[in-house]
Amino acid sequence: MSENTILLKMQNITKRFPGVLANDHVDIECQKGQVLGLLGENGAGKTTLMNILYGLFQPDQGQIFVDGKEVVIKSPSEAINCGIGMVHQHFKLVDTLTVIENVILGIPTNKAVLDFGPAKEKLKKLCEEYELYVDPDAVVWRLPVGQQQWVEILKALYRDCKVLVLDEPTAVLTPSESDQLCRAIRRITAQGRSVVFISHKLREVIEITDKVTVIRDGKVIGTVDTKEATQAKLAEMMVGRPVTIERKARLKQPKQTPVLVMKGVNAFDDRGVQALKDFTLTVHAGEIVGVAGVDGNGQRELAECITGLRKTSSGSITIKDTPVTGVISDPSFVGFIPEDRQKTGLVLDFTVAENLLIKDYTKEPYVKKGILQYPAIKKHATELIKKYNVKAPSGDVKVKTLSGGNQQKVVIARELDAQPVLDVASHPTRGLDLGAVASVHDILLRERERGAAVLFISAELQEVMALSDRIIVLYSGQIMGDLDGETASQSTIGQLMLGQRMEAKHE
Ligand SMILES: Nc1ncnc2c1ncn2[C@@H]1O[C@H](COP(=O)(O)OP(=O)(O)OP(=O)(O)O)[C@@H](O)[C@H]1O
Ligand SMILES: [Mg+2]
């Protein structure tokens, strides 16, 4: 659709939080049928701008126009009435309700007893139209995260939005789900709707958007036509200097002592399906073992078994010759960056300083005679905020007020600063901007040099290849191949990820 009408315009938007200017005179606009990419480092102000559009925050200044008319949006329900739909960076579904209940939640009705029949019909049509299939009667928490994402999108489409905001929708998707989403976005815009697409994955931004607005420190740096953009150019606009994710030269560590030793481990997932099958792996001190694979092939259960959060049904796991028998809480033993930072990594209502301390709260100098020592706690937080480059006005703010990427940095800082013998990093760069990804890679390489054993789980092939000394490929709970990180090729790993076992020969 090539109608030249501007469907969404946000003009001169300014929003200040205590100590932070999150949006500084921001202008964006999006035409009918267009996909606008919003790009920027963690904490640049992307989510804030979209939360203003969705009525969750009031701007200090600025105007919003939808379809040429100025609108004042005071709440999400007003946003929905204006035709705005939003899928949040962290999902807002009610886990214990079914898909259809979530979809119609909040839609006013004058009936005393809900009749799901017509709603289900309408949902089914939408599923078919956009090829995003979900079972209306499934309970949300049991759905894989990709399908939860479809529910969020279908929910917005059900309300017939004109503008759909997707805040980092692909951070949690597998590559094939991301492709599916791209196809759905094309169908959505073909009908004259507009999409605002936020992502840190430049390849996707280039593939799916028509134009891109780059934000840095709350200000618009520029808007470019995607046709004229390259990944390198966007990265540079975003960070202010060139950045790439490449394999760095490293000292070959002589094979050192085994740290993590897993033998014949079997384990089940939450649904009772076998998630790890006869899993045998050794990770040595001073070694980064990358776990490649499409998400959902046992990665989560692997990390949970190692850290004692999940029981194995058979086999043995030892860390430095100590068998894992329960949850490991000694921060100098195992550092664990869990895949879901909001549910298991952080206590959102605690401050940054408190979150940085969670594992050490019984120790001096933070506690003396049973009393928390706030000056010491604050000092510790200030140091870590600086060292790990967390964008936060101070350690006293609640962790939930940080941007997604900066929340992740808090987890990393807490988990790795005690210098554990084993680091288990599960998707540690998910949702991080390119500059931050590079700095997490540097941190993990430093951990390796320090002599930590590092298990690095990621669905991003490029970074597994950039970082690992050895790469194991996980498929359906089994190791399909164990490759040398220096020589492994993308095509071999790709084949193994799809479940094709390696030939007997070596690479
Ligand atoms: N409710 C809030 N209270 C205080 N500060 C906030 C609040 N929400 C956001 N901020 C701050 O505003 C700034 C912009 O955050 P925002 O979440 O918009 O960033 P973002 O661009 O979405 O980053 P990311 O890529 O990490 O998701 C950050 O410094 C953040 O700490
Ligand atoms: Mg955000």
Short mmCIF file of N, CA and C and ligand atoms in Angstrom, two decimals, residues 41-48 89-90 167-168 198 200 402-405 431, ligand 2:
data_model
loop_
_atom_site.label_atom_id
_atom_site.label_comp_id
_atom_site.label_asym_id
_atom_site.label_seq_id
_atom_site.Cartn_x
_atom_site.Cartn_y
_atom_site.Cartn_z
N GLU A 41 20.49 1.97 22.05
CA GLU A 41 21.13 1.19 23.10
C GLU A 41 20.16 0.94 24.26
N ASN A 42 20.55 0.05 25.15
CA ASN A 42 19.75 -0.20 26.35
C ASN A 42 19.63 1.09 27.15
N GLY A 43 18.39 1.44 27.45
CA GLY A 43 18.18 2.66 28.23
C GLY A 43 18.06 3.90 27.37
N ALA A 44 18.04 3.74 26.05
CA ALA A 44 17.96 4.90 25.15
C ALA A 44 16.61 5.60 25.24
N GLY A 45 15.57 4.85 25.63
CA GLY A 45 14.26 5.47 25.78
C GLY A 45 13.19 4.93 24.85
N LYS A 46 13.43 3.80 24.22
CA LYS A 46 12.47 3.24 23.25
C LYS A 46 11.18 2.80 23.94
N THR A 47 11.33 2.00 24.99
CA THR A 47 10.14 1.49 25.67
C THR A 47 9.35 2.64 26.31
N THR A 48 10.06 3.59 26.86
CA THR A 48 9.38 4.74 27.46
C THR A 48 8.50 5.45 26.43
N GLN A 89 7.66 -5.59 26.03
CA GLN A 89 8.96 -6.26 26.11
C GLN A 89 8.88 -7.43 27.09
N HIS A 90 8.22 -7.22 28.20
CA HIS A 90 7.99 -8.33 29.13
C HIS A 90 6.48 -8.57 29.12
N ASP A 167 7.56 -4.54 21.04
CA ASP A 167 8.77 -4.16 21.75
C ASP A 167 9.65 -5.40 21.95
N GLU A 168 10.66 -5.51 21.19
CA GLU A 168 11.58 -6.66 21.19
C GLU A 168 10.86 -8.01 21.11
N ILE A 198 10.63 -2.79 17.58
CA ILE A 198 11.85 -2.52 18.35
C ILE A 198 12.65 -3.81 18.45
N HIS A 200 17.02 -5.37 18.87
CA HIS A 200 18.46 -5.14 18.83
C HIS A 200 19.13 -5.95 17.74
N LEU A 402 14.67 0.14 35.66
CA LEU A 402 15.74 0.11 34.66
C LEU A 402 15.22 -0.45 33.35
N SER A 403 15.89 -0.10 32.27
CA SER A 403 15.51 -0.67 30.97
C SER A 403 15.86 -2.15 31.00
N GLY A 404 15.24 -2.89 30.08
CA GLY A 404 15.41 -4.35 30.06
C GLY A 404 16.88 -4.77 30.04
N GLY A 405 17.63 -4.13 29.17
CA GLY A 405 19.02 -4.51 29.02
C GLY A 405 19.83 -4.20 30.28
N GLY A 431 18.43 -9.42 24.52
CA GLY A 431 17.88 -8.10 24.80
C GLY A 431 18.93 -7.02 25.01
MG MG B 2 13.02 -1.44 26.24
#
